[in-house]
Every structure is written in structure tokens, then in C-alpha cells.
Amino acid sequence: MVRRASDNAEAWVEFDEATKSVTANSKVIIVTPGSSKYFPGTIMSFSTFYKATSCYVSIWYDQSGNGPDAVQHDKALQTRIVNAGIIDELALASGERHSLESKKQPRGNTTTAAHQGVR
């Protein structure tokens, strides 16, 4: 789940089918509109969602099906994924940002963002 700084709108961001990563073309579904003009369920591209503002990761969903999602509710500690309208590609991989926390321990060989050093 990604939160937009300008109005606190939150949206699910899907991986881009072509690149298997989050890109400007990734599909976004509004979950919480914040003070934006959008309604829950509104669909758009990630670039339309973030425009010229910054966005932060509030929940990194586990894709294994085991459910150890990584969550950071404190807005001041959320990882920035878009900086002033530019996707910060290194934000999740560099370890420069704040931590997300998982409430569950991964099972078997499962890894999650929280256990991969995502900050």
C-alpha cells in the first residue's frame, strides 16, 4: 500500500506486467481517498497517482501467501518510493530508509520485505 504525501490518499500498486516491478505504468487502485477527489476503487496508472508529489510505502504485502506483511503505520517512518514525482528506485533496496515491520515470522524459505532489509 502506498500513501501519497499531498493528501494522504492510499492505494494498492500492482507490479507492471512487462517489467515485473513497480513502474510509472503500474496499475493503482485507490483504497483510502484521503482528501483527494478520488473514490475507493478508482483505477489509474501509478504516474497519475503520484504526479509531482512524494509517496511512501505503508504496507508491503507478502506475495508468498503466508501473510507476513510488513507494516509501518508511523508516517514519519514510512519508506519513500516516489520523491517529488520521480520514482526512487533505490529506496527499497538501498537500506537508506526507515524499517517496515512484519508481525509474523516467515515460514520455510519465505522472505519478506521486512526480512530483506527493506527500509
Short mmCIF file of N, CA and C in Angstrom, two decimals, residues 4-6 24 45-55 82-87:
data_model
loop_
_atom_site.label_atom_id
_atom_site.label_comp_id
_atom_site.label_asym_id
_atom_site.label_seq_id
_atom_site.Cartn_x
_atom_site.Cartn_y
_atom_site.Cartn_z
N ARG A 4 0.11 8.75 -0.58
CA ARG A 4 0.53 9.97 -1.27
C ARG A 4 0.63 11.10 -0.24
N ALA A 5 1.78 11.78 -0.21
CA ALA A 5 2.04 12.80 0.81
C ALA A 5 1.13 14.01 0.70
N SER A 6 0.74 14.38 -0.50
CA SER A 6 -0.03 15.62 -0.69
C SER A 6 -1.41 15.60 -0.05
N ALA A 24 6.07 3.59 -13.51
CA ALA A 24 5.07 4.64 -13.74
C ALA A 24 3.80 4.07 -14.35
N SER A 45 -3.04 4.84 -13.51
CA SER A 45 -1.62 4.46 -13.54
C SER A 45 -0.93 5.05 -12.31
N PHE A 46 0.19 4.46 -11.94
CA PHE A 46 0.95 4.95 -10.80
C PHE A 46 1.38 6.40 -11.03
N SER A 47 1.80 6.72 -12.26
CA SER A 47 2.25 8.09 -12.55
C SER A 47 1.11 9.11 -12.39
N THR A 48 -0.11 8.72 -12.71
CA THR A 48 -1.26 9.60 -12.49
C THR A 48 -1.49 9.79 -11.00
N PHE A 49 -1.30 8.74 -10.23
CA PHE A 49 -1.49 8.81 -8.78
C PHE A 49 -0.46 9.72 -8.13
N TYR A 50 0.82 9.55 -8.46
CA TYR A 50 1.83 10.33 -7.74
C TYR A 50 2.09 11.71 -8.32
N LYS A 51 1.83 11.93 -9.60
CA LYS A 51 2.05 13.23 -10.26
C LYS A 51 3.38 13.84 -9.82
N ALA A 52 3.35 14.98 -9.14
CA ALA A 52 4.59 15.67 -8.75
C ALA A 52 4.83 15.61 -7.24
N THR A 53 4.11 14.74 -6.56
CA THR A 53 4.25 14.65 -5.11
C THR A 53 5.13 13.47 -4.71
N SER A 54 5.30 13.26 -3.43
CA SER A 54 6.06 12.12 -2.92
C SER A 54 5.09 11.07 -2.39
N CYS A 55 5.52 9.81 -2.45
CA CYS A 55 4.71 8.70 -1.96
C CYS A 55 5.55 7.82 -1.06
N VAL A 82 8.49 7.42 -4.01
CA VAL A 82 8.47 8.47 -5.04
C VAL A 82 8.88 9.77 -4.36
N ASN A 83 9.84 10.46 -4.96
CA ASN A 83 10.32 11.73 -4.42
C ASN A 83 10.00 12.86 -5.40
N ALA A 84 9.05 13.71 -5.02
CA ALA A 84 8.66 14.86 -5.85
C ALA A 84 8.38 14.47 -7.30
N GLY A 85 7.63 13.38 -7.49
CA GLY A 85 7.23 12.96 -8.83
C GLY A 85 8.20 12.06 -9.55
N ILE A 86 9.28 11.66 -8.91
CA ILE A 86 10.27 10.76 -9.53
C ILE A 86 10.36 9.49 -8.70
N ILE A 87 10.16 8.33 -9.36
CA ILE A 87 10.26 7.06 -8.64
C ILE A 87 11.67 6.90 -8.10
#
